[in-house]
N, CA, C and O atoms as a Tinker XYZ file with bonds, in Angstrom:
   300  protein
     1  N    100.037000  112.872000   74.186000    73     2
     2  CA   100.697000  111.593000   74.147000    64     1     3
     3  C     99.668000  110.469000   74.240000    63     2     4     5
     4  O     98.579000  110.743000   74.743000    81     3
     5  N     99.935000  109.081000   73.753000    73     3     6
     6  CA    99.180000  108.351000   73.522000    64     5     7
     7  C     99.815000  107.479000   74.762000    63     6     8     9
     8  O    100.897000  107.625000   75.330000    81     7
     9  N     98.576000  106.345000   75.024000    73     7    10
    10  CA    98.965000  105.451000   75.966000    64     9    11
    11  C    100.469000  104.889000   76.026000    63    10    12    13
    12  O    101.437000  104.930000   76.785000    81    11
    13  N     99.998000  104.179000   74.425000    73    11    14
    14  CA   101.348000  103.436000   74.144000    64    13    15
    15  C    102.661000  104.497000   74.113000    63    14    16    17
    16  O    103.709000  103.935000   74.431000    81    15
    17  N    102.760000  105.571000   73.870000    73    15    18
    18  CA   103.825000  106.426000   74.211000    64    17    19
    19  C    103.989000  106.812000   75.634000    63    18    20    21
    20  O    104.941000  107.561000   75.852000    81    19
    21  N    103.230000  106.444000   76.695000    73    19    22
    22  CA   103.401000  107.132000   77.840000    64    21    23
    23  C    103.717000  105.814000   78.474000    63    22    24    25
    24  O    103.920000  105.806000   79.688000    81    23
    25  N    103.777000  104.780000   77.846000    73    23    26
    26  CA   103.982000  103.428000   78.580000    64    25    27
    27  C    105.808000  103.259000   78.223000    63    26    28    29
    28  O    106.854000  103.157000   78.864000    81    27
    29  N    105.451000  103.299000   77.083000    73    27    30
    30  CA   107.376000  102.909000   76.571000    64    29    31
    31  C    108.093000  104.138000   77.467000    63    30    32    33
    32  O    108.893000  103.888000   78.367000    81    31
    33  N    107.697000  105.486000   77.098000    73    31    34
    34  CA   108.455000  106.461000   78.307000    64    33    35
    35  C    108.539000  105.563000   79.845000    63    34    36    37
    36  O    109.676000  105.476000   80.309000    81    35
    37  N    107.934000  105.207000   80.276000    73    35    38
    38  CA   107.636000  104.552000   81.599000    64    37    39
    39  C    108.730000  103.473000   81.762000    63    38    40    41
    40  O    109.638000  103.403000   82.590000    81    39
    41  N    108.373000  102.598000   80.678000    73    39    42
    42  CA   109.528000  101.344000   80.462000    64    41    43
    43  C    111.199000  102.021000   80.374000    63    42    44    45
    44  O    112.315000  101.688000   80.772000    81    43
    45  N    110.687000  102.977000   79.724000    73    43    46
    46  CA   112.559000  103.789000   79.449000    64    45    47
    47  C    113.027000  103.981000   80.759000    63    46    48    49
    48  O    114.089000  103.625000   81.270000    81    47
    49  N    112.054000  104.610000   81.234000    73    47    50
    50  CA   112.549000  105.222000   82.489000    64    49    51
    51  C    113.303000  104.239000   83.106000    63    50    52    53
    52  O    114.516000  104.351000   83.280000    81    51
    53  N    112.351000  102.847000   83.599000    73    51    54
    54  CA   112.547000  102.024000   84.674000    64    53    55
    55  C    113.811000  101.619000   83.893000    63    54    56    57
    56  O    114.642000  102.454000   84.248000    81    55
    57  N    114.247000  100.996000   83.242000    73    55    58
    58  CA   115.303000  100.838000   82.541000    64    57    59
    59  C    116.160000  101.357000   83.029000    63    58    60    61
    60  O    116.984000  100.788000   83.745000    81    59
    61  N    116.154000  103.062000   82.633000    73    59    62
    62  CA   117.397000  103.771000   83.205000    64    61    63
    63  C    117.804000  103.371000   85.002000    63    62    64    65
    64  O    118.922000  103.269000   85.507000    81    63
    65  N    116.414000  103.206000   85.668000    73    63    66
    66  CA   116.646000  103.797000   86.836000    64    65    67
    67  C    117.449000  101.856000   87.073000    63    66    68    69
    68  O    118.510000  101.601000   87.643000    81    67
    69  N    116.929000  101.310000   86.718000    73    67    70
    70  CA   117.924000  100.009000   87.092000    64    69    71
    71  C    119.026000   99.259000   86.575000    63    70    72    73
    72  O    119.325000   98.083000   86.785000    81    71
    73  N    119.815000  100.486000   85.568000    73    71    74
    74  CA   121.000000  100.623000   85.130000    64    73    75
    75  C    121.979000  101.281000   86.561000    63    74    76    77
    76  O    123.061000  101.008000   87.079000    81    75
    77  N    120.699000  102.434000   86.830000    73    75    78
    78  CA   121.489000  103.287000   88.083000    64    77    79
    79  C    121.205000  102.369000   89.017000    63    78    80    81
    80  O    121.619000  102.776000   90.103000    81    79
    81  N    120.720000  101.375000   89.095000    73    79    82
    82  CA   120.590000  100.744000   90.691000    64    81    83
    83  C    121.704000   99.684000   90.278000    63    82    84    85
    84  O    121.989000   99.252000   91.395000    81    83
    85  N    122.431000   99.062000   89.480000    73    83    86
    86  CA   123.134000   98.230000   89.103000    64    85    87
    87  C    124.744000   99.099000   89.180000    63    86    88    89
    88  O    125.819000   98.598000   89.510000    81    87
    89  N    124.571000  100.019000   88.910000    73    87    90
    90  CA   125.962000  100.746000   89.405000    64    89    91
    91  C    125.958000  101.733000   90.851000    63    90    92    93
    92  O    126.933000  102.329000   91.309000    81    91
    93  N    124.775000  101.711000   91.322000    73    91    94
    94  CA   124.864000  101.304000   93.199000    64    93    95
    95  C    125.285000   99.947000   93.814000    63    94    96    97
    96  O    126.171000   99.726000   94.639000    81    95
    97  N    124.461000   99.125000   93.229000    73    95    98
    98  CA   124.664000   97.994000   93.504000    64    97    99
    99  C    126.359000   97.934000   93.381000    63    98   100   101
   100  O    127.044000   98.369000   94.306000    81    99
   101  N    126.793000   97.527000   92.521000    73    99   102
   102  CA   128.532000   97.630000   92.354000    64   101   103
   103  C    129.153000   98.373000   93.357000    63   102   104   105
   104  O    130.071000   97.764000   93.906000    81   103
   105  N    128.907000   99.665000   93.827000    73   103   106
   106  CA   129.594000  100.406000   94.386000    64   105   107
   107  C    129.648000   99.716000   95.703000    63   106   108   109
   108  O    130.588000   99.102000   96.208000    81   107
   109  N    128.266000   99.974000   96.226000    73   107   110
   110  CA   128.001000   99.774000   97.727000    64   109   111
   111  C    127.529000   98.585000   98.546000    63   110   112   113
   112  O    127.231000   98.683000   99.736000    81   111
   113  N    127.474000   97.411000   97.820000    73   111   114
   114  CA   127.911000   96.171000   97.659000    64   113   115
   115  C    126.007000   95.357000   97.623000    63   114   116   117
   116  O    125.079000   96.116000   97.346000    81   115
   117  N    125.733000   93.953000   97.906000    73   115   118
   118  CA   124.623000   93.469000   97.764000    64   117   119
   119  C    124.203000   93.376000   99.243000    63   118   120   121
   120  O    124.197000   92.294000   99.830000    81   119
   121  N    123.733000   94.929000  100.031000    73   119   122
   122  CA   122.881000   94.469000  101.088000    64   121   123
   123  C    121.155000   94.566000  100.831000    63   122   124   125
   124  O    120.400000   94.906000   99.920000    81   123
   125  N    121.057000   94.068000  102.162000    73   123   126
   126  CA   119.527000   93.884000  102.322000    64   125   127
   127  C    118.955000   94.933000  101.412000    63   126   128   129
   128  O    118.374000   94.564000  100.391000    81   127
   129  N    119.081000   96.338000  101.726000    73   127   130
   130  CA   118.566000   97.439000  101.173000    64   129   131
   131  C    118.932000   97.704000   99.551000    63   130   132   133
   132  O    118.394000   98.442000   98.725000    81   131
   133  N    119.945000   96.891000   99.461000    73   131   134
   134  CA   120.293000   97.378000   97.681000    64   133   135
   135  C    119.208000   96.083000   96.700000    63   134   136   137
   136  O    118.748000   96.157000   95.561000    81   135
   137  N    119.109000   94.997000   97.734000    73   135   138
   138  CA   118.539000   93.924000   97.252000    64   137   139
   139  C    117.108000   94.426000   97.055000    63   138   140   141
   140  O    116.372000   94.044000   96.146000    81   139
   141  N    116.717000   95.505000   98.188000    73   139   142
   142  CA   115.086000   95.591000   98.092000    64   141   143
   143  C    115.128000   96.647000   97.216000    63   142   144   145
   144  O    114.021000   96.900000   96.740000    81   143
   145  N    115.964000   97.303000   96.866000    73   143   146
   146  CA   115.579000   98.479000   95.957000    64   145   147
   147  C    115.477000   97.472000   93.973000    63   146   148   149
   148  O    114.624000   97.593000   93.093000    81   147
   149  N    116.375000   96.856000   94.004000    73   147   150
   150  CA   116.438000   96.293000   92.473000    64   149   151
   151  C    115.696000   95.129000   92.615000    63   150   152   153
   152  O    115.657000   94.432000   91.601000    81   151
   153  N    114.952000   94.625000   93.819000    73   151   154
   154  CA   113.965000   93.832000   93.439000    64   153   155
   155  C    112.512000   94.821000   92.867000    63   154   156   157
   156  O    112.007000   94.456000   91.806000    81   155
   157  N    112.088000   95.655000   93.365000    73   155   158
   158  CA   111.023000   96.770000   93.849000    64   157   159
   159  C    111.753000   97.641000   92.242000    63   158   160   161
   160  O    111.616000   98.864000   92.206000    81   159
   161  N    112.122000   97.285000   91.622000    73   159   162
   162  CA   112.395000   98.040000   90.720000    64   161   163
   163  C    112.003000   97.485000   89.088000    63   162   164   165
   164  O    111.557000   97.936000   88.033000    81   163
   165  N    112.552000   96.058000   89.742000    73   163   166
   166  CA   112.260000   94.941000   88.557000    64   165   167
   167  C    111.081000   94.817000   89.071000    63   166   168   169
   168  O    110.628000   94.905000   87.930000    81   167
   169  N    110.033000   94.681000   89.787000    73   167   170
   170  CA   108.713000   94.166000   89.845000    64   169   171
   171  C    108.276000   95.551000   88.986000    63   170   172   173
   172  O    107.731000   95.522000   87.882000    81   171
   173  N    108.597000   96.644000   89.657000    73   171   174
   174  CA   108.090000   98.193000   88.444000    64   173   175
   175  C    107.928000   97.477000   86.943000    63   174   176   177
   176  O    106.861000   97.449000   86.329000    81   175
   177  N    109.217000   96.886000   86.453000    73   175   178
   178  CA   109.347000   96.885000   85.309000    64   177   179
   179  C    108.323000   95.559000   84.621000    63   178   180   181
   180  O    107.784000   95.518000   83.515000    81   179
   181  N    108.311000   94.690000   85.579000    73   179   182
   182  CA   107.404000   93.771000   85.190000    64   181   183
   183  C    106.060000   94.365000   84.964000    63   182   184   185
   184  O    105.472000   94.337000   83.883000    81   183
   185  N    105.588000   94.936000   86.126000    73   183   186
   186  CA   104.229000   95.943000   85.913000    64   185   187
   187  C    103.552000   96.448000   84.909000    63   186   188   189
   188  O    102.426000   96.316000   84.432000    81   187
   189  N    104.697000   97.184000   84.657000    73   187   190
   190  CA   104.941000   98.644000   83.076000    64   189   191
   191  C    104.451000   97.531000   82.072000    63   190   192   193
   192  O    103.462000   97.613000   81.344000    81   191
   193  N    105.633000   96.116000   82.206000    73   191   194
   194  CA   105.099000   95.533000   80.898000    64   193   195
   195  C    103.890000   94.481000   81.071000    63   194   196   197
   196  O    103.717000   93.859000   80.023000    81   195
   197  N    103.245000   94.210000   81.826000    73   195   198
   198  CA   102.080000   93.587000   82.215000    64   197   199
   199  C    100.841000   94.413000   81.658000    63   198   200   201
   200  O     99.836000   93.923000   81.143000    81   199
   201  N    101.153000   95.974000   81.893000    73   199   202
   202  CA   100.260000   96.977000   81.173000    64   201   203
   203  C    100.339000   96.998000   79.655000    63   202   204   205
   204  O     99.330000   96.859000   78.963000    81   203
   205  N    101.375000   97.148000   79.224000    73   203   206
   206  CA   101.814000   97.454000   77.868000    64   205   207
   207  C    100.968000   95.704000   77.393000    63   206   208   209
   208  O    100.326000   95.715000   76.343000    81   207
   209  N    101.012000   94.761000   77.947000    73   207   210
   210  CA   100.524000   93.499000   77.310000    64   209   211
   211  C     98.543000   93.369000   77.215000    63   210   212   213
   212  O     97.703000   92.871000   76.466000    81   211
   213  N     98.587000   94.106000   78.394000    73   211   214
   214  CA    97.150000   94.614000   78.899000    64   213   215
   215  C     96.336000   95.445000   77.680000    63   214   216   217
   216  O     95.248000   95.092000   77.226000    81   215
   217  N     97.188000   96.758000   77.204000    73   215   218
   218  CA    96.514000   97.683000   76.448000    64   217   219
   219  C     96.601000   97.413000   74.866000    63   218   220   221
   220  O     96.079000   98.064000   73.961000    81   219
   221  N     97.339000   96.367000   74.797000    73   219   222
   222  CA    97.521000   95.189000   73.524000    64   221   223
   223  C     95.865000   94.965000   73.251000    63   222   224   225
   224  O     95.037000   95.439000   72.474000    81   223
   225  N     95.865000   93.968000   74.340000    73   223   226
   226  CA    95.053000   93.068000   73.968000    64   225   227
   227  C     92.966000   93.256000   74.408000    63   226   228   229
   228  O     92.015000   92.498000   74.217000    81   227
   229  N     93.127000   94.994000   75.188000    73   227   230
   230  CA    92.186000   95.304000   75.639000    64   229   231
   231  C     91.076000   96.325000   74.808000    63   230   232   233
   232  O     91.754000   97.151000   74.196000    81   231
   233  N     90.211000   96.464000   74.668000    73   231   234
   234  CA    89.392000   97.050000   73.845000    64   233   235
   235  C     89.006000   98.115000   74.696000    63   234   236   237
   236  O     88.749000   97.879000   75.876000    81   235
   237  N     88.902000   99.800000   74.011000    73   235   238
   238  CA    88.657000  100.636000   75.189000    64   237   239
   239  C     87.481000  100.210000   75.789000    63   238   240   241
   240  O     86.628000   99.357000   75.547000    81   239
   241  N     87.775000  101.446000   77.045000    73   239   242
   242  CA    86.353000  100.718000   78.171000    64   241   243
   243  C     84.768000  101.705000   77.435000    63   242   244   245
   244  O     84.824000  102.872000   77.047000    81   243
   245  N     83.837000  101.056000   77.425000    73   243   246
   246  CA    82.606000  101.687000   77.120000    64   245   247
   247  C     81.994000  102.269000   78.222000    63   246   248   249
   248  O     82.303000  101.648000   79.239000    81   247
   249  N     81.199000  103.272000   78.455000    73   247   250
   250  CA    80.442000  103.550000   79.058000    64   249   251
   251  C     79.069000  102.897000   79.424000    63   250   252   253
   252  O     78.092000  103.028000   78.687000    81   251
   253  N     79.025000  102.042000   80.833000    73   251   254
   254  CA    77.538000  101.858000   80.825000    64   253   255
   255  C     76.168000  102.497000   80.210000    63   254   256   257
   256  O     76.222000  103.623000   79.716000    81   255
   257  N     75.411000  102.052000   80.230000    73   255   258
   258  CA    74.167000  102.533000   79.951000    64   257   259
   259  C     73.528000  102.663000   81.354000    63   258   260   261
   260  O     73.594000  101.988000   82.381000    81   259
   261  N     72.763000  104.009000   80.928000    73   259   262
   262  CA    72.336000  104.186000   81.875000    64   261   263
   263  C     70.816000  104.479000   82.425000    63   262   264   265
   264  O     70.511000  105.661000   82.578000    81   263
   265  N     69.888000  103.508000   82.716000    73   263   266
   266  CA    68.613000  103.503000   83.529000    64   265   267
   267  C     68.292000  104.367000   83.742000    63   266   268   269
   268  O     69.001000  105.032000   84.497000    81   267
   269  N     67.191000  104.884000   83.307000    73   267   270
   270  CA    65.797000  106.276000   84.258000    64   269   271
   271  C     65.202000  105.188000   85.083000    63   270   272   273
   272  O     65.022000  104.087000   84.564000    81   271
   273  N     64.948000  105.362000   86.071000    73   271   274
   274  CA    63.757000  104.947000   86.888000    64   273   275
   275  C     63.123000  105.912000   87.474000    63   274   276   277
   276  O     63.616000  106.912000   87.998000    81   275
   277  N     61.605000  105.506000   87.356000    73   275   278
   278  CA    60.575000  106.575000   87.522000    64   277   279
   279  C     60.415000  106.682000   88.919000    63   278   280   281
   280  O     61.074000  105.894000   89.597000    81   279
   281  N     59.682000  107.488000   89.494000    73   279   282
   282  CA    59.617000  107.826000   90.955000    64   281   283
   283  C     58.337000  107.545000   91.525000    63   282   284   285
   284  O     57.975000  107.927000   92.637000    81   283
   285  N     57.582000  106.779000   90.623000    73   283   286
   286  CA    56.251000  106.821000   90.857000    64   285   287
   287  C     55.839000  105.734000   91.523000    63   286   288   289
   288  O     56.636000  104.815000   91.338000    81   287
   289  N     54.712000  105.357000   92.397000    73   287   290
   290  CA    54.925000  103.962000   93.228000    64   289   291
   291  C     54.758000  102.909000   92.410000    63   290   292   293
   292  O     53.904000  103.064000   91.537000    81   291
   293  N     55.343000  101.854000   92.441000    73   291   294
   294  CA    54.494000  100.324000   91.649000    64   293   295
   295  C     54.360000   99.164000   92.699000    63   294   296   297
   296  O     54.429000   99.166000   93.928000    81   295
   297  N     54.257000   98.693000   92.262000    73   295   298
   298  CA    53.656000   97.182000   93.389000    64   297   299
   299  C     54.818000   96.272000   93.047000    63   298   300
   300  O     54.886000   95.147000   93.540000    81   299
């Protein structure tokens, strides 16, 4: 799988899971705890797509280069 496929899976997911927190929410009404779960759910989703905007616009990472230094004394 490619990034961009393992990101939209990710986005799907969160999706689903705050469809299911929206029909908790309904059921078991708007407390403290239902509030922190679909806030903490939507920040997920903001995340996911903060990445997905990230791997847009980012060029892969290169590998430094990397220095020999000799062992020998210098001044």
């Amino acid at each position: 799988m490619s990034v961009h496929d393992d990101l939209a899976s990710a986005q799907r997911a969160l999706e689903d899971l705050l469809r299911s927190v929206g029909r908790l929410e309904h059921r078991l009404g708007n407390g403290p705890e239902m509030r922190r779960v679909r806030i903490d759910a939507q920040h997920l989703r903001d995340s996911v797509a903060l990445l997905r905007e990230a791997s847009r616009s980012s060029t892969p990472a290169q590998r430094p280069t990397l220095v020999t230094l000799s062992d020998t004394p210098y001044d």
